């Protein structure tokens, strides 16, 4: 099997020594065919090293890093509901949203925050208008102070970059004006700005009025049939918005592009349904 090695070791006169010498020289002179036990041992060593590295990185990301961030912000006076292993505060957020899922606002009540963001409605009185909460192992800072919000929105130094932690929403919105920063944002704004010029917007008011008039005519036709009529304003205004966009931007109508808008609505539902799920990088 190994040319030259039998001749080299035959002078030893001992089978045991001969065998060990063959293995020794086979590792160096014929590395393509190492012994099976040595190969398996090397493979298990590599697997163990990779597993140990993965466990270490997971502990740093899921345990040490959240504790370090919480400690540093707490030293600056920024509290929060506290980190829970792996899930963060997502379990409490889901529970609070489930409790308010069937609630409805009164006609004269415009306080929709307890319904839309019940966790913020609960945490702000407890932790103040600036606090830290966790979406999984990703830290998020809630800023409800008006002066701080003005400072963040007026900053031009790039200290507060836009960041969408959910990859599904990022893919849905794309790298447009909403998610870009710096030179990319300036370029997108330069392209989009002429479309929102006041003179062009004035030219669109007639189209917008016609779309609204068409919607009102449909309502009137339903009422003329007699009896009580229930109209879902949320759905109607979604269709009105889509109809205005279709006429002003594409020269079409909502009915003609209905399949596209329905598909887009389904994509929005799928993307936003993952907002309060733990995002695992390997399973995105």
Short mmCIF file of N, CA, C and O in Angstrom, two decimals, residues 53-98:
data_model
loop_
_atom_site.label_atom_id
_atom_site.label_comp_id
_atom_site.label_asym_id
_atom_site.label_seq_id
_atom_site.Cartn_x
_atom_site.Cartn_y
_atom_site.Cartn_z
N UNK A 53 -17.50 27.59 20.21
CA UNK A 53 -17.53 28.99 19.74
C UNK A 53 -18.97 29.48 19.62
O UNK A 53 -19.28 30.62 20.00
N UNK A 54 -19.86 28.62 19.09
CA UNK A 54 -21.26 29.01 18.93
C UNK A 54 -21.92 29.25 20.29
O UNK A 54 -22.66 30.21 20.47
N UNK A 55 -21.66 28.36 21.24
CA UNK A 55 -22.23 28.51 22.58
C UNK A 55 -21.72 29.79 23.24
O UNK A 55 -22.49 30.53 23.87
N UNK A 56 -20.44 30.07 23.08
CA UNK A 56 -19.87 31.28 23.68
C UNK A 56 -20.51 32.53 23.08
O UNK A 56 -20.90 33.45 23.81
N UNK A 57 -20.63 32.58 21.75
CA UNK A 57 -21.25 33.74 21.10
C UNK A 57 -22.71 33.89 21.51
O UNK A 57 -23.21 35.01 21.69
N UNK A 58 -23.41 32.75 21.65
CA UNK A 58 -24.81 32.81 22.07
C UNK A 58 -24.94 33.36 23.48
O UNK A 58 -25.83 34.17 23.77
N UNK A 59 -24.07 32.95 24.38
CA UNK A 59 -24.10 33.45 25.75
C UNK A 59 -23.79 34.94 25.80
O UNK A 59 -24.41 35.70 26.56
N UNK A 60 -22.83 35.38 24.99
CA UNK A 60 -22.50 36.80 24.95
C UNK A 60 -23.69 37.60 24.44
O UNK A 60 -24.07 38.64 25.01
N UNK A 61 -24.34 37.12 23.36
CA UNK A 61 -25.45 37.85 22.73
C UNK A 61 -26.71 37.81 23.58
O UNK A 61 -27.44 38.81 23.64
N UNK A 62 -26.98 36.68 24.23
CA UNK A 62 -28.24 36.51 24.94
C UNK A 62 -28.16 36.83 26.43
O UNK A 62 -29.20 37.04 27.07
N UNK A 63 -26.96 36.84 27.01
CA UNK A 63 -26.84 37.04 28.45
C UNK A 63 -25.95 38.25 28.78
O UNK A 63 -26.42 39.22 29.39
N UNK A 64 -24.68 38.18 28.40
CA UNK A 64 -23.74 39.22 28.83
C UNK A 64 -24.08 40.58 28.22
O UNK A 64 -24.10 41.60 28.93
N UNK A 65 -24.32 40.64 26.92
CA UNK A 65 -24.59 41.91 26.25
C UNK A 65 -25.84 42.61 26.79
O UNK A 65 -25.79 43.81 27.08
N UNK A 66 -26.99 41.94 26.93
CA UNK A 66 -28.15 42.62 27.52
C UNK A 66 -27.90 43.16 28.93
O UNK A 66 -28.35 44.26 29.27
N UNK A 67 -27.17 42.38 29.74
CA UNK A 67 -26.88 42.85 31.10
C UNK A 67 -25.98 44.07 31.07
O UNK A 67 -26.18 45.03 31.84
N UNK A 68 -24.98 44.07 30.18
CA UNK A 68 -24.06 45.21 30.10
C UNK A 68 -24.80 46.47 29.63
O UNK A 68 -24.59 47.56 30.18
N UNK A 69 -25.65 46.33 28.62
CA UNK A 69 -26.40 47.49 28.12
C UNK A 69 -27.35 48.02 29.18
O UNK A 69 -27.46 49.24 29.40
N UNK A 70 -28.05 47.11 29.86
CA UNK A 70 -28.98 47.54 30.91
C UNK A 70 -28.25 48.27 32.02
O UNK A 70 -28.71 49.31 32.52
N UNK A 71 -27.08 47.75 32.40
CA UNK A 71 -26.31 48.36 33.49
C UNK A 71 -25.83 49.76 33.09
O UNK A 71 -25.90 50.71 33.89
N UNK A 72 -25.35 49.92 31.87
CA UNK A 72 -24.84 51.21 31.42
C UNK A 72 -25.94 52.25 31.33
O UNK A 72 -25.77 53.41 31.75
N UNK A 73 -27.10 51.88 30.78
CA UNK A 73 -28.19 52.84 30.66
C UNK A 73 -28.81 53.16 32.01
O UNK A 73 -29.23 54.29 32.26
N UNK A 74 -28.86 52.17 32.88
CA UNK A 74 -29.40 52.42 34.21
C UNK A 74 -28.52 53.39 34.99
O UNK A 74 -29.01 54.21 35.78
N UNK A 75 -27.22 53.34 34.73
CA UNK A 75 -26.31 54.28 35.37
C UNK A 75 -26.55 55.71 34.88
O UNK A 75 -26.20 56.67 35.56
N UNK A 76 -27.15 55.85 33.70
CA UNK A 76 -27.47 57.18 33.15
C UNK A 76 -28.91 57.60 33.45
O UNK A 76 -29.38 58.60 32.93
N UNK A 77 -29.60 56.80 34.26
CA UNK A 77 -30.95 57.15 34.65
C UNK A 77 -32.04 56.63 33.73
O UNK A 77 -33.19 57.07 33.83
N UNK A 78 -31.70 55.71 32.83
CA UNK A 78 -32.68 55.16 31.89
C UNK A 78 -33.04 53.75 32.35
O UNK A 78 -32.20 52.85 32.31
N UNK A 79 -34.27 53.56 32.81
CA UNK A 79 -34.72 52.26 33.28
C UNK A 79 -35.49 51.52 32.21
O UNK A 79 -35.35 51.77 31.01
N UNK A 80 -36.34 50.61 32.65
CA UNK A 80 -37.13 49.84 31.70
C UNK A 80 -37.73 48.62 32.36
O UNK A 80 -37.48 48.32 33.54
N UNK A 81 -38.54 47.87 31.62
CA UNK A 81 -39.22 46.70 32.20
C UNK A 81 -38.30 45.52 32.50
O UNK A 81 -38.72 44.58 33.15
N UNK A 82 -37.07 45.54 32.04
CA UNK A 82 -36.15 44.45 32.36
C UNK A 82 -36.10 43.41 31.26
O UNK A 82 -37.11 43.10 30.62
N UNK A 83 -34.93 42.84 31.09
CA UNK A 83 -34.70 41.85 30.03
C UNK A 83 -35.07 40.45 30.51
O UNK A 83 -34.77 40.07 31.64
N UNK A 84 -35.75 39.70 29.64
CA UNK A 84 -36.03 38.29 29.88
C UNK A 84 -35.26 37.47 28.85
O UNK A 84 -35.22 37.82 27.69
N UNK A 85 -34.67 36.37 29.32
CA UNK A 85 -33.79 35.58 28.46
C UNK A 85 -34.47 35.20 27.15
O UNK A 85 -35.60 34.73 27.11
N UNK A 86 -33.76 35.45 26.08
CA UNK A 86 -34.12 35.09 24.70
C UNK A 86 -35.29 35.92 24.15
O UNK A 86 -35.17 36.51 23.08
N UNK A 87 -36.40 35.98 24.85
CA UNK A 87 -37.60 36.64 24.32
C UNK A 87 -37.67 38.12 24.66
O UNK A 87 -38.45 38.85 24.04
N UNK A 88 -36.86 38.60 25.60
CA UNK A 88 -36.94 40.00 25.99
C UNK A 88 -38.28 40.31 26.62
O UNK A 88 -38.75 39.62 27.52
N UNK A 89 -38.94 41.36 26.11
CA UNK A 89 -40.26 41.76 26.62
C UNK A 89 -41.39 41.41 25.65
O UNK A 89 -42.51 41.88 25.80
N UNK A 90 -41.10 40.57 24.64
CA UNK A 90 -42.10 40.26 23.62
C UNK A 90 -43.28 39.50 24.20
O UNK A 90 -44.42 39.68 23.76
N UNK A 91 -43.05 38.64 25.18
CA UNK A 91 -44.16 37.88 25.77
C UNK A 91 -45.16 38.81 26.46
O UNK A 91 -46.38 38.67 26.29
N UNK A 92 -44.66 39.80 27.20
CA UNK A 92 -45.55 40.75 27.86
C UNK A 92 -46.27 41.62 26.84
O UNK A 92 -47.47 41.94 27.00
N UNK A 93 -45.56 42.03 25.77
CA UNK A 93 -46.19 42.85 24.74
C UNK A 93 -47.34 42.08 24.07
O UNK A 93 -48.44 42.62 23.87
N UNK A 94 -47.12 40.82 23.74
CA UNK A 94 -48.17 40.01 23.12
C UNK A 94 -49.36 39.84 24.06
O UNK A 94 -50.52 39.89 23.63
N UNK A 95 -49.08 39.65 25.34
CA UNK A 95 -50.17 39.48 26.30
C UNK A 95 -51.01 40.74 26.42
O UNK A 95 -52.25 40.68 26.42
N UNK A 96 -50.36 41.90 26.49
CA UNK A 96 -51.09 43.17 26.59
C UNK A 96 -51.89 43.45 25.33
O UNK A 96 -53.02 43.95 25.40
N UNK A 97 -51.33 43.12 24.17
CA UNK A 97 -52.06 43.34 22.92
C UNK A 97 -53.25 42.39 22.81
O UNK A 97 -54.30 42.76 22.28
N UNK A 98 -53.10 41.17 23.31
CA UNK A 98 -54.22 40.22 23.29
C UNK A 98 -55.36 40.69 24.20
O UNK A 98 -56.54 40.48 23.89
#
